[in-house]
Amino acid sequence: MRIGIALDYAGGFHDGVERVIELEKAGIDIAVVPEAYSYDAVSQLGYLAAKTTTVELASGVFPIYTRTPSLLAMTAAGLDFVSDGRFRLGIGTSGPQVIEGFHGVEFDAPVGRTREIVEICRQVWRRERLHYAGRHYQIPLPANRGTGLGKALQIINHPVRERIPISIAALGPKNVELTAEIAEGWQPVFFWPERSGRVWGAALTAGTARRDPALGPLDIMVGSALAIGDHVDDRLAWTKPDLALYIGGMGAKGRNFYHSLATRYGFGDVADRIQELYLSGRKQEAIAAVPDELVRGISLVGSRAFVAERLAAFAAAGVTTLLARPLTPDPGEAVRYVEELLELRV
């Protein structure tokens, strides 16, 4: 299992970079930079590329609606260039609240757009003249929709690699199935090893059946809160505000992917309650309603022996890359947690 670190999009980026530099020396495999309605991840990944030498760098994730497919390909090629071939393109849909509420772009056809974007990116990296006639993207733009002056172009530069790995953050069955079919990696959120099979097993099996063997095995990249020690159980509560935000506040009733995931894990009534409280402005009550069982199931928080057991459970569920999110304000302690995780890796 590869071990990496997921930076915090709301935290101090320079502190995060220093942490990555230390952990690169310790032997982590990958560092992932998120993008939400925060600073963009591209500038931070470029900065991180200049400060590191061996660790793989990834976006976690670029929303597919906020850049054209060709710009996504150009950006990935540029980051792969400045990092000497160490970049992995992580993409995802985000959600209507961010895409429509912050960017003012319609959130539509997530599965179809994802497939077309992946196909276009790979054409760009192969330096083909870009001819693409999809349902959602047409390149060059047809004359009846533009000036008629657009011509098929190829990227001017020669990308370091013509096949930059792509990981897709997907939760819904159709998008997970697509990911297993076309992507090098999958980035699910709030992954519970023992319950993941009943949520995603059928979709992964269906997508894998159509997978091109040249892609290799699907890299299942899972983020998890991390704290190792005999007296760290209080850290479990630190993750509840995020869970309450996503389950309760990231979307409306009937259109919240994280609420749906919690429901499929068996917490439907609780998820409804969290959403009701959060959307009515009672955020502290929503946080208090997040069940300890859910938090513990998706986290690596506890004694060294307990974390070793949980790490084995993640591996048994098919996880191939573990992205740690240390639960501590102390940079030294954060590094120690990840170093211990490296020692426990399976």
XYZ file of C-alpha atoms in Angstrom:
346
model
C 0.000 0.000 0.000
C 1.263 3.445 -0.928
C 1.166 6.067 1.808
C 0.665 9.752 1.167
C -0.700 12.927 2.665
C -3.689 15.083 1.782
C -3.172 18.786 2.391
C -5.929 20.948 3.859
C -7.488 23.451 1.457
C -8.427 25.709 4.371
C -5.157 25.436 6.271
C -1.774 27.127 6.089
C -0.293 26.101 2.761
C 3.321 26.976 3.597
C 3.138 24.816 6.717
C 1.740 22.033 4.576
C 4.632 22.305 2.137
C 7.176 22.068 4.944
C 5.348 18.965 6.160
C 5.507 17.395 2.688
C 9.242 18.131 2.471
C 9.825 16.338 5.777
C 7.624 13.426 4.827
C 9.288 13.079 1.440
C 12.492 12.356 3.345
C 10.600 9.800 5.423
C 9.402 8.002 2.325
C 5.819 8.997 1.505
C 4.724 8.212 -2.014
C 2.272 10.991 -2.877
C 0.982 14.395 -1.780
C -2.478 15.563 -2.819
C -3.532 19.212 -3.031
C -7.297 19.854 -2.892
C -9.317 22.554 -4.592
C -12.695 23.785 -3.385
C -13.801 27.404 -3.120
C -10.346 28.184 -1.746
C -7.043 29.092 -3.352
C -6.667 27.279 -6.643
C -4.643 24.069 -6.484
C -2.602 24.701 -9.635
C -0.433 27.467 -8.222
C 0.136 25.480 -5.046
C 1.063 22.320 -6.951
C 3.578 24.286 -9.013
C 5.118 25.667 -5.841
C 5.195 22.193 -4.309
C 6.858 20.795 -7.426
C 9.714 23.256 -6.965
C 10.161 22.261 -3.312
C 10.181 18.464 -3.758
C 12.066 15.980 -5.894
C 10.627 12.464 -5.657
C 7.101 12.459 -4.229
C 4.204 12.136 -6.674
C 1.941 15.195 -6.738
C -1.771 15.115 -7.454
C -4.780 17.373 -7.640
C -7.467 16.237 -5.301
C -9.500 17.319 -7.215
C -9.952 19.809 -10.075
C -13.711 20.240 -10.628
C -14.567 19.316 -14.221
C -16.942 22.251 -14.740
C -14.543 25.089 -13.984
C -12.010 24.493 -16.787
C -12.402 23.450 -20.389
C -11.212 19.907 -21.171
C -8.275 21.274 -23.159
C -7.257 23.575 -20.322
C -7.363 20.634 -17.910
C -5.048 18.778 -20.282
C -2.735 21.781 -20.658
C -2.595 22.316 -16.909
C -1.835 18.656 -16.234
C 0.884 18.656 -18.907
C 2.377 21.828 -17.414
C 2.406 20.436 -13.886
C 3.877 17.190 -15.163
C 6.612 19.233 -16.870
C 7.575 21.346 -13.860
C 7.574 18.258 -11.620
C 9.647 16.127 -14.031
C 6.864 13.634 -14.632
C 5.516 13.401 -11.075
C 1.985 14.701 -11.566
C -1.318 12.827 -11.383
C -4.488 14.520 -12.588
C -7.309 14.151 -10.091
C -10.691 15.319 -11.338
C -14.227 15.233 -10.011
C -17.596 16.884 -10.307
C -17.665 18.634 -6.931
C -21.348 19.415 -6.303
C -24.104 21.815 -7.311
C -23.575 24.016 -4.264
C -20.000 24.854 -5.299
C -20.338 24.691 -9.087
C -23.541 26.690 -9.334
C -23.264 28.662 -6.102
C -19.631 29.781 -6.389
C -18.782 29.459 -10.093
C -22.178 30.187 -11.609
C -21.892 27.216 -13.973
C -24.682 24.719 -14.534
C -24.120 21.330 -12.894
C -25.251 18.880 -15.549
C -24.401 15.487 -17.110
C -21.586 14.587 -14.692
C -20.996 11.074 -16.042
C -21.076 12.007 -19.706
C -18.855 15.044 -19.244
C -16.326 13.061 -17.222
C -15.924 10.451 -19.960
C -15.487 13.054 -22.677
C -12.993 15.082 -20.651
C -10.807 12.021 -20.073
C -10.859 11.198 -23.787
C -9.986 14.767 -24.775
C -7.140 15.029 -22.252
C -5.540 11.884 -23.606
C -5.803 13.176 -27.173
C -4.068 16.400 -26.147
C -1.231 14.580 -24.394
C -0.687 12.391 -27.479
C -0.280 15.637 -29.460
C -3.078 14.768 -31.849
C -4.826 17.505 -33.768
C -7.891 17.850 -31.656
C -11.007 16.590 -33.391
C -13.714 15.666 -30.952
C -17.425 15.328 -31.615
C -19.001 14.464 -28.302
C -22.406 15.132 -26.876
C -21.097 17.740 -24.443
C -17.902 18.971 -26.111
C -17.270 19.619 -29.789
C -13.756 20.631 -30.815
C -13.315 22.578 -33.029
C -16.616 24.280 -32.397
C -19.020 23.629 -35.318
C -19.574 26.548 -37.684
C -23.262 26.704 -36.794
C -22.278 27.476 -33.200
C -19.399 29.856 -33.726
C -17.610 31.958 -36.299
C -16.511 29.026 -38.429
C -12.888 30.113 -38.035
C -11.850 27.529 -35.455
C -9.292 24.988 -36.674
C -8.136 21.734 -35.176
C -4.946 22.372 -33.210
C -2.447 20.292 -31.283
C -0.639 21.303 -28.131
C 2.537 23.202 -29.031
C 4.754 21.648 -26.374
C 5.771 18.009 -26.190
C 4.327 16.694 -22.913
C 6.701 14.769 -20.693
C 4.288 11.837 -20.874
C 1.517 11.083 -23.313
C -0.376 9.208 -20.599
C -0.584 11.216 -17.391
C -2.430 9.119 -14.780
C -5.992 10.238 -14.136
C -7.863 9.666 -10.900
C -11.556 10.395 -10.553
C -13.356 11.305 -7.343
C -16.653 9.466 -7.670
C -19.419 8.409 -5.294
C -22.512 7.549 -7.334
C -22.810 4.082 -8.896
C -22.688 5.251 -12.518
C -19.670 7.501 -11.976
C -17.843 4.800 -9.987
C -18.554 2.308 -12.765
C -17.171 4.780 -15.313
C -14.087 5.361 -13.161
C -13.342 1.641 -12.943
C -13.637 1.480 -16.724
C -11.526 4.431 -17.888
C -9.307 5.857 -15.108
C -6.020 4.893 -13.539
C -7.275 5.760 -10.076
C -10.412 6.218 -7.979
C -10.710 8.698 -5.088
C -13.776 7.959 -2.953
C -14.504 10.052 0.117
C -15.492 8.828 3.585
C -14.426 5.254 2.742
C -15.550 2.604 5.255
C -13.711 -0.641 4.433
C -16.225 -3.081 5.844
C -19.195 -1.380 4.162
C -17.586 -0.260 0.909
C -18.420 -3.460 -0.939
C -22.159 -3.141 -0.488
C -22.033 0.483 -1.606
C -19.649 0.282 -4.572
C -18.895 -3.390 -5.213
C -21.339 -3.914 -8.075
C -20.309 -0.684 -9.823
C -16.603 -1.510 -9.557
C -17.187 -5.009 -10.926
C -19.229 -3.731 -13.868
C -16.696 -1.045 -14.777
C -13.705 -3.358 -14.398
C -15.304 -5.818 -16.839
C -14.953 -3.163 -19.583
C -11.537 -1.906 -18.462
C -8.646 -1.743 -20.921
C -5.895 -4.009 -19.499
C -3.343 -1.381 -20.576
C -4.614 0.833 -17.745
C -3.367 -1.655 -15.155
C -5.161 -2.299 -11.870
C -7.328 0.495 -10.501
C -5.470 2.512 -7.860
C -7.997 2.992 -5.045
C -6.897 6.179 -3.285
C -8.564 6.747 0.073
C -8.181 9.640 2.489
C -8.448 9.023 6.203
C -8.093 11.045 9.375
C -5.040 9.884 11.339
C -3.977 10.009 14.974
C -1.882 7.306 16.635
C -1.569 6.949 20.410
C -3.122 5.531 23.549
C -5.011 8.712 24.357
C -6.209 10.132 21.026
C -9.864 9.087 20.955
C -10.871 12.695 21.563
C -9.530 13.446 18.068
C -12.457 11.551 16.558
C -14.660 14.523 17.421
C -12.378 16.763 15.353
C -13.680 15.157 12.150
C -17.355 15.656 12.970
C -17.645 19.268 11.730
C -16.529 18.189 8.234
C -18.909 15.239 8.218
C -21.772 17.443 9.353
C -20.937 20.014 6.678
C -20.858 17.468 3.870
C -23.771 15.283 4.975
C -25.896 18.196 6.063
C -24.850 21.235 4.094
C -23.298 20.240 0.754
C -26.459 20.299 -1.301
C -30.204 20.383 -0.873
C -32.565 17.690 0.279
C -32.684 14.985 -2.352
C -29.476 16.191 -4.023
C -26.598 15.648 -1.655
C -24.100 12.929 -2.605
C -22.635 12.694 0.896
C -26.039 12.337 2.514
C -26.744 9.522 0.051
C -23.465 7.819 0.977
C -24.223 7.980 4.705
C -27.652 6.525 3.945
C -26.125 3.649 1.973
C -23.804 2.992 4.900
C -26.910 2.435 7.033
C -27.328 5.851 8.646
C -30.334 7.149 6.710
C -32.314 8.451 9.665
C -29.236 10.039 11.203
C -28.281 11.625 7.888
C -31.773 13.096 7.597
C -31.454 14.545 11.090
C -27.999 16.016 10.416
C -29.283 17.614 7.214
C -32.387 19.009 8.902
C -30.313 20.581 11.661
C -27.601 21.918 9.369
C -29.942 23.480 6.814
C -31.927 25.156 9.595
C -28.770 26.816 10.903
C -28.324 24.583 13.953
C -24.797 23.563 13.014
C -23.532 22.634 16.463
C -26.463 20.285 16.949
C -25.770 18.792 13.519
C -22.152 18.180 14.506
C -23.229 16.528 17.754
C -25.575 14.246 15.796
C -22.738 12.675 13.765
C -22.438 9.131 15.162
C -19.158 7.935 16.663
C -19.563 4.631 14.818
C -19.433 6.358 11.437
C -16.424 8.454 12.398
C -14.480 5.472 13.690
C -15.323 3.367 10.653
C -13.743 5.810 8.198
C -10.780 6.907 10.343
C -7.396 5.723 11.549
C -7.568 7.009 15.109
C -6.429 4.967 18.096
C -3.556 2.968 19.497
C -0.795 1.700 17.261
C -2.275 -1.808 17.386
C -5.745 -0.507 16.534
C -4.463 1.547 13.593
C -2.565 -1.502 12.315
C -5.816 -3.485 12.377
C -7.699 -0.746 10.562
C -4.942 -0.386 7.999
C -5.230 -4.104 7.290
C -8.986 -3.677 6.868
C -8.435 -0.908 4.310
C -6.015 -3.137 2.411
C -8.469 -6.055 2.492
C -11.111 -3.755 0.975
C -8.821 -3.071 -1.982
C -7.246 0.233 -0.965
C -3.870 0.676 -2.675
C -3.076 4.272 -1.673
C -3.812 5.714 1.775
C -3.838 9.522 2.045
C -3.426 10.575 5.657
C -4.941 13.675 7.200
C -3.175 14.019 10.573
C -5.465 15.267 13.345
C -3.118 17.575 15.186
C -2.124 21.254 15.182
C 1.470 20.254 15.967
C 3.587 19.904 12.783
C 6.036 17.588 14.538
C 3.261 15.325 15.740
C 1.742 15.257 12.255
C 5.029 14.047 10.802
C 5.345 11.438 13.551
C 1.868 10.076 12.866
C 2.655 9.590 9.176
C 6.064 8.088 9.933
C 4.360 5.534 12.185
C 1.843 4.835 9.435
C 4.707 4.145 7.055
C 6.068 1.621 9.533
C 2.658 -0.065 9.727
C 1.923 -0.113 6.000
C 0.789 -3.460 4.563
